[in-house]
Short mmCIF file of C-alpha atoms in Angstrom, two decimals:
data_model
loop_
_atom_site.label_atom_id
_atom_site.label_comp_id
_atom_site.label_asym_id
_atom_site.label_seq_id
_atom_site.Cartn_x
_atom_site.Cartn_y
_atom_site.Cartn_z
CA MET A 3 -9.41 32.79 -9.83
CA THR A 4 -10.05 29.65 -7.89
CA GLY A 5 -7.11 28.00 -6.33
CA THR A 6 -6.67 24.31 -5.68
CA LEU A 7 -4.59 22.12 -3.36
CA THR A 8 -3.18 18.86 -4.67
CA VAL A 9 -1.22 16.48 -2.46
CA ALA A 10 0.82 14.37 -4.88
CA GLY A 11 2.95 11.20 -4.31
CA LEU A 12 6.28 11.17 -6.15
CA GLY A 13 6.84 7.38 -5.50
CA PRO A 14 9.97 5.92 -3.91
CA GLY A 15 12.51 7.73 -6.06
CA ASN A 16 12.77 6.47 -9.62
CA GLU A 17 11.18 8.89 -12.12
CA THR A 18 9.53 5.86 -14.03
CA LEU A 19 7.38 5.24 -10.97
CA ILE A 20 5.65 8.68 -10.96
CA THR A 21 2.09 8.31 -12.33
CA PRO A 22 1.09 10.48 -15.35
CA GLU A 23 -1.67 11.99 -13.12
CA VAL A 24 0.99 13.36 -10.86
CA THR A 25 3.17 14.56 -13.74
CA VAL A 26 0.19 16.54 -15.17
CA ALA A 27 -0.56 18.10 -11.73
CA ILE A 28 3.08 19.28 -11.40
CA ALA A 29 3.07 20.71 -14.93
CA GLU A 30 -0.02 22.77 -14.13
CA ALA A 31 1.11 23.97 -10.64
CA THR A 32 1.96 27.54 -9.74
CA ASP A 33 3.54 26.51 -6.43
CA ILE A 34 5.31 23.36 -5.18
CA VAL A 35 5.48 22.83 -1.36
CA GLY A 36 7.27 20.09 0.46
CA TYR A 37 10.27 18.72 2.40
CA ILE A 38 13.53 19.89 0.85
CA PRO A 39 14.73 16.66 -0.82
CA TYR A 40 11.24 16.09 -2.45
CA VAL A 41 10.91 19.61 -3.84
CA ALA A 42 14.49 19.18 -5.20
CA ARG A 43 13.07 16.50 -7.48
CA ILE A 44 10.86 19.08 -9.30
CA PRO A 45 12.58 20.84 -12.24
CA ALA A 46 12.41 24.68 -12.11
CA ARG A 47 10.39 26.45 -14.79
CA GLU A 48 9.00 29.87 -15.41
CA GLY A 49 5.79 30.56 -13.47
CA LEU A 50 6.51 27.88 -10.85
CA THR A 51 7.60 28.86 -7.36
CA LEU A 52 9.26 26.23 -5.22
CA HIS A 53 8.73 26.27 -1.39
CA PRO A 54 11.09 23.75 0.13
CA THR A 55 10.74 23.38 3.93
CA ASP A 56 12.54 21.37 6.62
CA ASN A 57 11.41 18.11 8.19
CA ARG A 58 9.00 18.11 11.22
CA VAL A 59 7.09 21.23 10.17
CA GLU A 60 4.31 19.30 8.46
CA LEU A 61 1.44 21.28 9.94
CA GLU A 62 2.89 24.72 9.20
CA ARG A 63 3.73 23.51 5.67
CA ALA A 64 0.22 22.29 5.19
CA THR A 65 -1.38 25.47 6.50
CA HIS A 66 0.84 27.51 4.16
CA ALA A 67 -0.20 25.43 1.22
CA LEU A 68 -3.89 25.80 2.10
CA GLU A 69 -3.51 29.62 2.43
CA MET A 70 -1.85 29.89 -0.95
CA ALA A 71 -4.60 27.81 -2.49
CA ALA A 72 -7.26 29.96 -0.81
CA SER A 73 -5.69 32.97 -2.39
CA GLY A 74 -6.06 31.52 -5.82
CA ARG A 75 -2.77 29.59 -6.49
CA LYS A 76 -2.62 26.07 -7.96
CA VAL A 77 -0.61 24.52 -5.21
CA VAL A 78 0.93 20.97 -5.21
CA VAL A 79 2.32 19.51 -1.95
CA VAL A 80 4.78 16.81 -2.92
CA SER A 81 5.35 13.72 -0.75
CA SER A 82 7.66 10.85 -1.43
CA GLY A 83 5.87 7.51 -1.91
CA ASP A 84 2.17 7.81 -1.39
CA PRO A 85 0.89 10.90 0.39
CA GLY A 86 -1.74 8.85 2.29
CA VAL A 87 0.79 6.54 3.91
CA PHE A 88 2.74 8.24 6.77
CA ALA A 89 3.04 11.41 4.67
CA MET A 90 1.44 14.85 3.97
CA ALA A 91 -2.15 13.95 3.28
CA SER A 92 -3.16 13.56 6.88
CA ALA A 93 -1.29 16.77 7.84
CA VAL A 94 -3.26 18.76 5.28
CA PHE A 95 -6.60 17.62 6.74
CA GLU A 96 -5.33 18.21 10.31
CA ALA A 97 -4.46 21.74 9.19
CA MET A 98 -7.87 22.18 7.75
CA ASP A 99 -9.44 20.91 10.97
CA ARG A 100 -7.52 23.60 12.94
CA ALA A 101 -8.31 26.44 10.44
CA PRO A 102 -11.96 26.07 9.39
CA HIS A 103 -11.69 29.17 7.27
CA LEU A 104 -9.54 27.07 4.93
CA ALA A 105 -11.84 24.05 4.78
CA HIS A 106 -13.50 25.28 1.56
CA VAL A 107 -10.25 24.86 -0.37
CA GLU A 108 -10.80 22.30 -3.18
CA THR A 109 -8.35 19.53 -2.20
CA ARG A 110 -7.44 16.33 -3.87
CA ILE A 111 -5.00 13.51 -3.07
CA LEU A 112 -3.06 11.76 -5.85
CA PRO A 113 -1.75 8.39 -4.85
CA GLY A 114 1.82 7.13 -5.49
CA ILE A 115 3.89 3.97 -5.07
CA THR A 116 4.64 3.78 -1.32
CA ALA A 117 7.97 2.57 -0.11
CA MET A 118 6.76 -0.77 1.27
CA LEU A 119 5.25 -1.82 -1.96
CA ALA A 120 8.26 -0.76 -3.94
CA ALA A 121 10.50 -2.63 -1.59
CA ALA A 122 8.29 -5.64 -1.74
CA ALA A 123 8.33 -5.63 -5.52
CA ARG A 124 12.17 -5.43 -5.57
CA THR A 125 12.43 -8.52 -3.41
CA GLY A 126 9.63 -10.72 -4.71
CA ALA A 127 6.22 -10.72 -2.95
CA PRO A 128 6.87 -10.55 0.86
CA LEU A 129 3.53 -8.68 1.44
CA GLY A 130 1.65 -11.18 -0.71
CA HIS A 131 -0.83 -12.01 2.02
CA ASP A 132 -2.51 -10.03 4.90
CA PHE A 133 -0.09 -7.43 6.26
CA CYS A 134 0.18 -4.30 8.25
CA ALA A 135 2.17 -1.00 8.10
CA ILE A 136 3.42 0.58 11.29
CA ASN A 137 5.32 3.89 11.72
CA LEU A 138 8.04 3.31 14.31
CA SER A 139 8.48 6.96 15.04
CA ASP A 140 7.26 7.98 18.49
CA ASN A 141 7.10 11.72 17.61
CA LEU A 142 3.30 11.62 17.66
CA LYS A 143 2.45 8.54 19.72
CA PRO A 144 3.75 6.80 22.88
CA TRP A 145 6.27 4.03 22.37
CA SER A 146 4.05 1.76 24.28
CA VAL A 147 1.46 1.96 21.52
CA VAL A 148 4.07 0.92 18.99
CA GLU A 149 5.09 -2.06 21.10
CA LYS A 150 1.45 -3.13 21.56
CA ARG A 151 0.76 -2.88 17.84
CA ILE A 152 3.86 -5.01 17.01
CA ARG A 153 2.84 -7.73 19.48
CA LEU A 154 -0.78 -7.89 18.15
CA ALA A 155 0.36 -7.84 14.54
CA ALA A 156 2.67 -10.76 15.24
CA GLN A 157 -0.06 -12.64 16.98
CA ALA A 158 -2.28 -12.05 13.97
CA ASP A 159 0.49 -13.49 11.79
CA PHE A 160 0.52 -10.45 9.56
CA ALA A 161 3.49 -9.79 7.34
CA MET A 162 4.65 -6.30 8.44
CA ALA A 163 6.19 -3.14 7.07
CA PHE A 164 7.97 -0.68 9.29
CA TYR A 165 8.37 2.89 8.28
CA ASN A 166 10.85 5.31 9.90
CA PRO A 167 12.49 2.40 11.80
CA ARG A 168 15.42 4.45 13.18
CA SER A 169 16.80 7.96 13.25
CA VAL A 170 19.69 9.84 14.85
CA SER A 171 17.35 11.24 17.52
CA ARG A 172 16.03 7.74 18.56
CA PRO A 173 18.71 5.12 17.85
CA HIS A 174 17.59 2.58 20.47
CA GLN A 175 13.89 1.90 19.87
CA PHE A 176 14.29 -0.19 16.73
CA GLY A 177 16.48 -2.64 18.69
CA GLN A 178 13.53 -2.99 21.17
CA ALA A 179 11.22 -3.60 18.29
CA LEU A 180 13.50 -6.37 17.01
CA ASP A 181 13.54 -7.91 20.52
CA ILE A 182 9.75 -8.01 20.53
CA LEU A 183 9.67 -9.51 17.06
CA ARG A 184 12.20 -12.29 18.10
CA GLN A 185 9.99 -13.10 21.17
CA GLU A 186 6.76 -13.22 19.12
CA CYS A 187 7.91 -14.62 15.75
CA GLY A 188 11.03 -16.69 16.57
CA ARG A 189 14.58 -16.24 15.36
CA GLU A 190 14.17 -17.81 11.94
CA ARG A 191 11.60 -15.32 10.66
CA LEU A 192 12.67 -13.51 7.46
CA ILE A 193 13.31 -9.83 7.63
CA ILE A 194 14.24 -7.38 4.75
CA PHE A 195 16.10 -4.13 5.06
CA ALA A 196 15.32 -2.10 1.97
CA ARG A 197 17.11 1.24 1.76
CA ALA A 198 16.53 4.00 -0.78
CA VAL A 199 14.57 1.61 -2.98
CA THR A 200 14.70 2.32 -6.77
CA THR A 201 17.33 5.06 -6.36
CA PRO A 202 21.05 4.75 -7.19
CA GLN A 203 21.70 4.26 -3.47
CA GLU A 204 19.37 1.17 -3.27
CA LYS A 205 20.68 -1.46 -0.92
CA ILE A 206 18.56 -4.49 0.04
CA LYS A 207 19.51 -7.07 2.69
CA VAL A 208 17.50 -10.27 3.36
CA THR A 209 18.28 -12.01 6.68
CA THR A 210 16.52 -13.58 9.67
CA LEU A 211 15.51 -12.02 12.96
CA ALA A 212 18.36 -13.97 14.55
CA ASP A 213 20.91 -12.12 12.44
CA ALA A 214 19.05 -8.77 12.26
CA ARG A 215 20.85 -5.78 13.90
CA ALA A 216 19.37 -2.34 14.60
CA GLU A 217 22.28 -0.72 12.70
CA MET A 218 21.01 -2.32 9.47
CA ALA A 219 18.28 0.40 9.37
CA ASP A 220 18.47 4.18 9.06
CA MET A 221 15.95 6.86 8.18
CA ARG A 222 15.91 5.92 4.51
CA THR A 223 15.14 2.26 5.20
CA VAL A 224 11.82 0.52 5.10
CA VAL A 225 11.86 -2.83 6.94
CA LEU A 226 9.62 -5.79 5.91
CA VAL A 227 9.07 -8.78 8.13
CA GLY A 228 7.50 -11.97 6.66
CA ASN A 229 4.65 -13.95 8.22
CA SER A 230 5.10 -17.61 9.50
CA LEU A 231 4.91 -18.95 5.97
CA THR A 232 7.17 -16.46 4.13
CA ARG A 233 9.98 -18.23 2.33
CA CYS A 234 12.95 -17.72 -0.05
CA ILE A 235 13.14 -19.16 -3.51
CA GLY A 236 16.43 -18.34 -5.10
CA PRO A 237 16.93 -14.52 -4.79
CA TYR A 238 13.25 -13.98 -4.14
CA VAL A 239 11.28 -13.66 -0.99
CA TYR A 240 7.54 -14.39 -1.06
CA THR A 241 4.52 -14.93 1.23
CA PRO A 242 2.13 -17.56 -0.02
CA ARG A 243 -1.54 -16.60 -0.57
CA ARG A 244 -2.76 -19.21 1.80
CA ALA A 245 -2.89 -19.30 5.64
CA GLU A 246 -3.25 -22.25 7.97
CA MET B 2 17.06 -15.55 -26.97
CA THR B 3 16.54 -15.07 -23.20
CA GLY B 4 12.95 -14.69 -22.09
CA THR B 5 11.79 -12.72 -19.13
CA LEU B 6 8.75 -12.64 -16.86
CA THR B 7 7.39 -9.31 -15.67
CA VAL B 8 4.48 -9.06 -13.29
CA ALA B 9 3.00 -5.65 -13.67
CA GLY B 10 0.38 -3.63 -11.77
CA LEU B 11 -2.16 -1.77 -13.90
CA GLY B 12 -3.45 0.26 -10.94
CA PRO B 13 -7.11 0.55 -9.97
CA GLY B 14 -8.55 1.33 -13.36
CA ASN B 15 -7.77 4.88 -14.63
CA GLU B 16 -5.06 4.95 -17.26
CA THR B 17 -3.46 8.01 -15.71
CA LEU B 18 -2.49 5.80 -12.72
CA ILE B 19 -0.34 3.33 -14.69
CA THR B 20 3.35 4.02 -14.04
CA PRO B 21 5.57 4.74 -17.03
CA GLU B 22 7.69 1.70 -15.96
CA VAL B 23 4.66 -0.59 -16.58
CA THR B 24 3.76 1.17 -19.86
CA VAL B 25 7.25 0.51 -21.21
CA ALA B 26 7.08 -3.22 -20.12
CA ILE B 27 3.78 -3.65 -21.88
CA ALA B 28 5.18 -1.98 -24.98
CA GLU B 29 8.17 -4.43 -25.06
CA ALA B 30 6.12 -7.57 -24.33
CA THR B 31 5.56 -10.46 -26.74
CA ASP B 32 2.81 -12.00 -24.57
CA ILE B 33 0.27 -10.66 -22.04
CA VAL B 34 -1.14 -13.08 -19.53
CA GLY B 35 -3.89 -12.37 -16.96
CA TYR B 36 -7.45 -12.42 -15.81
CA ILE B 37 -9.82 -11.55 -18.67
CA PRO B 38 -10.86 -8.01 -17.69
CA TYR B 39 -7.27 -7.00 -16.95
CA VAL B 40 -5.97 -8.33 -20.28
CA ALA B 41 -8.88 -6.45 -21.93
CA ARG B 42 -7.26 -3.19 -20.87
CA ILE B 43 -4.15 -3.92 -23.12
CA PRO B 44 -4.53 -2.63 -26.73
CA ALA B 45 -3.84 -5.25 -29.42
CA ARG B 46 -0.80 -4.69 -31.68
CA GLU B 47 1.23 -6.75 -34.17
CA GLY B 48 3.64 -9.05 -32.47
CA LEU B 49 1.73 -9.22 -29.23
CA THR B 50 -0.24 -12.25 -28.20
CA LEU B 51 -2.97 -11.82 -25.51
CA HIS B 52 -3.65 -14.80 -23.16
CA PRO B 53 -6.74 -13.94 -21.12
CA THR B 54 -7.79 -16.60 -18.55
CA ASP B 55 -10.57 -17.00 -16.06
CA ASN B 56 -10.52 -16.17 -12.38
CA ARG B 57 -9.34 -18.74 -9.82
CA VAL B 58 -6.75 -20.30 -12.06
CA GLU B 59 -3.88 -18.29 -10.78
CA LEU B 60 -1.27 -21.04 -10.38
CA GLU B 61 -1.98 -22.57 -13.90
CA ARG B 62 -1.78 -19.00 -15.30
CA ALA B 63 1.51 -18.35 -13.57
CA THR B 64 3.02 -21.66 -14.67
CA HIS B 65 2.04 -20.95 -18.23
CA ALA B 66 3.69 -17.56 -18.05
CA LEU B 67 6.89 -19.05 -16.64
CA GLU B 68 6.96 -21.68 -19.40
CA MET B 69 6.51 -19.15 -22.14
CA ALA B 70 9.33 -16.95 -20.51
CA ALA B 71 11.61 -20.11 -20.25
CA SER B 72 11.05 -20.66 -24.05
CA GLY B 73 12.38 -17.16 -24.82
CA ARG B 74 9.26 -14.93 -24.83
CA LYS B 75 9.01 -11.52 -23.09
CA VAL B 76 5.92 -12.23 -20.92
CA VAL B 77 4.09 -9.70 -18.88
CA VAL B 78 1.51 -10.93 -16.34
CA VAL B 79 -0.90 -8.13 -15.65
CA SER B 80 -2.66 -7.54 -12.34
CA SER B 81 -5.02 -4.90 -11.39
CA GLY B 82 -3.74 -2.63 -8.57
CA ASP B 83 -0.30 -3.76 -7.26
CA PRO B 84 0.68 -7.34 -8.12
CA GLY B 85 2.24 -7.74 -4.67
CA VAL B 86 -1.06 -7.13 -2.82
CA PHE B 87 -3.48 -9.99 -3.11
CA ALA B 88 -2.57 -10.43 -6.71
CA MET B 89 -0.40 -12.40 -9.12
CA ALA B 90 3.15 -11.87 -7.74
CA SER B 91 2.76 -14.45 -4.95
CA ALA B 92 1.16 -16.89 -7.38
CA VAL B 93 4.19 -16.67 -9.73
CA PHE B 94 6.61 -17.54 -6.93
CA GLU B 95 4.36 -20.36 -5.69
CA ALA B 96 4.41 -21.70 -9.22
CA MET B 97 8.20 -21.45 -9.26
CA ASP B 98 8.40 -23.22 -5.99
CA ARG B 99 6.39 -26.15 -7.45
CA ALA B 100 8.32 -26.30 -10.69
CA PRO B 101 12.06 -25.85 -9.91
CA HIS B 102 12.99 -26.22 -13.56
CA LEU B 103 11.37 -22.84 -14.09
CA ALA B 104 13.10 -21.10 -11.12
CA HIS B 105 15.94 -19.76 -13.38
CA VAL B 106 13.47 -17.47 -15.30
CA GLU B 107 14.47 -13.83 -14.89
CA THR B 108 11.51 -12.40 -13.02
CA ARG B 109 10.72 -8.87 -11.88
CA ILE B 110 7.69 -7.29 -10.24
CA LEU B 111 6.61 -3.81 -11.19
CA PRO B 112 4.47 -2.16 -8.45
CA GLY B 113 1.19 -0.35 -9.06
CA ILE B 114 -1.37 1.73 -7.26
CA THR B 115 -3.29 -0.73 -5.13
CA ALA B 116 -7.04 -0.37 -4.57
CA MET B 117 -6.92 0.51 -0.92
CA LEU B 118 -4.52 3.39 -1.57
CA ALA B 119 -6.52 4.66 -4.49
CA ALA B 120 -9.71 4.52 -2.39
CA ALA B 121 -8.00 6.29 0.50
CA ALA B 122 -6.80 9.06 -1.83
CA ARG B 123 -10.30 9.48 -3.20
CA THR B 124 -11.77 9.96 0.24
CA GLY B 125 -9.06 11.92 2.09
CA ALA B 126 -6.50 10.10 4.21
CA PRO B 127 -8.33 7.36 6.08
CA LEU B 128 -5.14 5.15 6.16
CA GLY B 129 -3.01 8.12 7.37
CA HIS B 130 -1.66 6.20 10.40
CA ASP B 131 -0.84 2.49 11.19
CA PHE B 132 -3.09 0.23 9.24
CA CYS B 133 -3.51 -3.32 7.91
CA ALA B 134 -4.85 -4.98 4.82
CA ILE B 135 -6.83 -8.17 5.08
CA ASN B 136 -8.14 -10.40 2.32
CA LEU B 137 -11.64 -11.56 3.35
CA SER B 138 -11.77 -14.42 0.86
CA ASP B 139 -11.58 -17.82 2.49
CA ASN B 140 -10.59 -19.61 -0.71
CA LEU B 141 -7.07 -20.21 0.68
CA LYS B 142 -7.46 -19.81 4.40
CA PRO B 143 -9.94 -20.88 7.07
CA TRP B 144 -12.54 -18.19 7.93
CA SER B 145 -11.47 -18.52 11.61
CA VAL B 146 -8.10 -17.04 10.72
CA VAL B 147 -9.88 -14.05 9.11
CA GLU B 148 -11.96 -13.51 12.21
CA LYS B 149 -8.90 -13.73 14.48
CA ARG B 150 -7.04 -11.24 12.36
CA ILE B 151 -9.89 -8.79 12.39
CA ARG B 152 -10.17 -8.97 16.16
CA LEU B 153 -6.46 -8.47 16.75
CA ALA B 154 -6.28 -5.62 14.21
CA ALA B 155 -9.15 -3.86 15.98
CA GLN B 156 -7.41 -4.35 19.31
CA ALA B 157 -4.26 -2.79 17.85
CA ASP B 158 -6.41 0.10 16.73
CA PHE B 159 -5.22 -0.23 13.18
CA ALA B 160 -7.19 1.45 10.35
CA MET B 161 -8.11 -1.43 8.12
CA ALA B 162 -8.58 -2.24 4.45
CA PHE B 163 -10.55 -5.24 3.36
CA TYR B 164 -10.04 -6.78 -0.10
CA ASN B 165 -12.55 -9.16 -1.62
CA PRO B 166 -15.17 -8.49 1.00
CA ARG B 167 -17.99 -10.29 -0.63
CA SER B 168 -18.82 -12.43 -3.65
CA VAL B 169 -21.75 -14.43 -5.01
CA SER B 170 -20.22 -17.64 -3.71
CA ARG B 171 -19.79 -16.30 -0.13
CA PRO B 172 -22.44 -13.70 0.51
CA HIS B 173 -22.70 -14.19 4.31
CA GLN B 174 -19.19 -13.80 5.67
CA PHE B 175 -18.88 -10.12 5.28
CA GLY B 176 -21.90 -9.69 7.51
CA GLN B 177 -20.08 -11.70 10.16
CA ALA B 178 -17.00 -9.48 9.68
CA LEU B 179 -19.14 -6.41 10.25
CA ASP B 180 -20.55 -7.98 13.49
CA ILE B 181 -17.01 -8.51 14.80
CA LEU B 182 -16.06 -4.95 13.94
CA ARG B 183 -19.15 -3.56 15.70
CA GLN B 184 -18.25 -5.65 18.78
CA GLU B 185 -14.52 -4.54 18.78
CA CYS B 186 -14.82 -0.97 17.49
CA GLY B 187 -18.26 0.37 18.49
CA ARG B 188 -21.14 1.45 16.25
CA GLU B 189 -19.81 4.98 15.59
CA ARG B 190 -16.63 3.86 13.86
CA LEU B 191 -16.28 5.24 10.28
CA ILE B 192 -16.41 2.84 7.33
CA ILE B 193 -15.96 3.52 3.63
CA PHE B 194 -17.27 1.37 0.75
CA ALA B 195 -15.24 2.25 -2.38
CA ARG B 196 -16.39 0.51 -5.48
CA ALA B 197 -14.51 0.48 -8.83
CA VAL B 198 -12.39 3.41 -7.72
CA THR B 199 -11.11 5.74 -10.49
CA THR B 200 -13.27 4.04 -13.11
CA PRO B 201 -16.53 5.49 -14.69
CA GLN B 202 -18.45 3.05 -12.31
CA GLU B 203 -16.83 4.56 -9.18
CA LYS B 204 -19.12 4.77 -6.22
CA ILE B 205 -18.02 5.78 -2.69
CA LYS B 206 -20.10 5.59 0.42
CA VAL B 207 -18.96 6.86 3.85
CA THR B 208 -21.05 5.69 6.83
CA THR B 209 -20.67 4.26 10.26
CA LEU B 210 -20.57 0.65 11.43
CA ALA B 211 -24.05 1.17 12.85
CA ASP B 212 -25.41 1.85 9.40
CA ALA B 213 -23.14 -0.43 7.38
CA ARG B 214 -24.88 -3.35 5.60
CA ALA B 215 -23.25 -6.34 3.93
CA GLU B 216 -25.03 -5.50 0.72
CA MET B 217 -23.04 -2.34 0.36
CA ALA B 218 -20.07 -4.37 -0.81
CA ASP B 219 -19.55 -6.61 -3.81
CA MET B 220 -16.49 -8.06 -5.50
CA ARG B 221 -15.41 -4.77 -6.98
CA THR B 222 -15.47 -3.03 -3.59
CA VAL B 223 -12.55 -2.32 -1.28
CA VAL B 224 -13.74 -1.50 2.31
CA LEU B 225 -11.81 0.82 4.60
CA VAL B 226 -12.46 1.13 8.36
CA GLY B 227 -11.01 3.95 10.36
CA ASN B 228 -9.17 3.69 13.66
CA SER B 229 -10.57 5.14 16.90
CA LEU B 230 -9.45 8.72 15.90
CA THR B 231 -10.61 8.75 12.28
CA ARG B 232 -12.84 11.71 11.59
CA CYS B 233 -14.77 13.52 8.93
CA ILE B 234 -14.02 17.12 7.88
CA GLY B 235 -16.47 18.31 5.18
CA PRO B 236 -16.47 15.67 2.50
CA TYR B 237 -13.16 14.18 3.61
CA VAL B 238 -12.31 11.34 5.94
CA TYR B 239 -8.86 11.33 7.60
CA THR B 240 -6.92 9.52 10.33
CA PRO B 241 -4.65 11.82 12.32
CA ARG B 242 -0.91 11.05 12.47
CA ARG B 243 -0.97 10.76 16.24
CA ALA B 244 -2.13 7.98 18.56
CA GLU B 245 -3.06 8.05 22.28
#
């Protein structure tokens, strides 16, 4: 029996945003691997083993998934959002890189709706022109790299999406990021705090950099910052398709 | 009767990548508006009027959709990919901005799988760390802005996705973009040409900037460029989660 490894995106939370491709992969799986709250979204059934694991063990989780697939299981690693955007797809290939005897495992990545695009859709079209996505966590990169990327992105006049803006273990850095943004973009630039988008806990706040406070973000928030032309129209925020 | 306007993403092409949310919206629509090949993906049924229109008439199309919704119709504007990424969502809000008597129309945006994330999934995880998305068309912005953004993105060491890299009407600019990338990123940097991803015409080529040629892209191609750490493992391309 030939096993397979599928890395599947569950989208931002609402079940109506899971693609049929992912639904089929989950229905055919023998094993589901992932971070506890994402595995909790998969209904139990006979023949399916759930393997929930804690946060910050991505490489071990990926290696375990590859080993099970190598032994003949049909393994699905679940990510929230899109597995290719600050999620499990890279971790799986890193694990393969470190364990060449697992590199033969047939692996496929199934995309999903990533948080920034779900948040953008809920507020209008704030990422409607050139934009970038930056992970504000410094677990795997120096904070100086984050600061440099924010400055260059602002100088390029990209709209921006920030993932993992703030957590209990690093409460101060997001305030520094906001300071850099105020220096580079001015105080009137629009900023959106989108928490738990498409779930019952969804909370969206549109404000300006002048009024933005670090405490408006937590680990379930994605933060969007407009470019120099981003504007409000009624309840919507949008970035025009042109640039000057 | 209160009309509504929904802007829905059909994803990159394969039907299994359309979210259930979008499928329901299409099933409830009275009118479908969009670029000819996207409207062609919607099956005809009684009670549904299809309004296919040509490329480059986005504002007129958006205004027409808003007017129909204001008159009580349930209108769905279809985009390929995600409507918020270089697609119809911004055009709808621009149209609203120009026609304030239509700004009361109840409007919602339904996200979809955008081309760069479908292409990334098909090749591994090339956008697995901080990245940017740039539209290479200069229809609505000076080419100098495009060049500046490419240089700053390269200096930030973003992975990059390029939409609309090349068309019959502007065959030469993509070659200039490749020249800038070679200057800023070196000749060994990985580049992916992903054409018509997830459709029967799908064609994916992984190469280096040294061997990249402008003719490898056309208007159905999305181009991905790795960051300085992006690597190949077997048939896969991935960008590690760390930075240095």
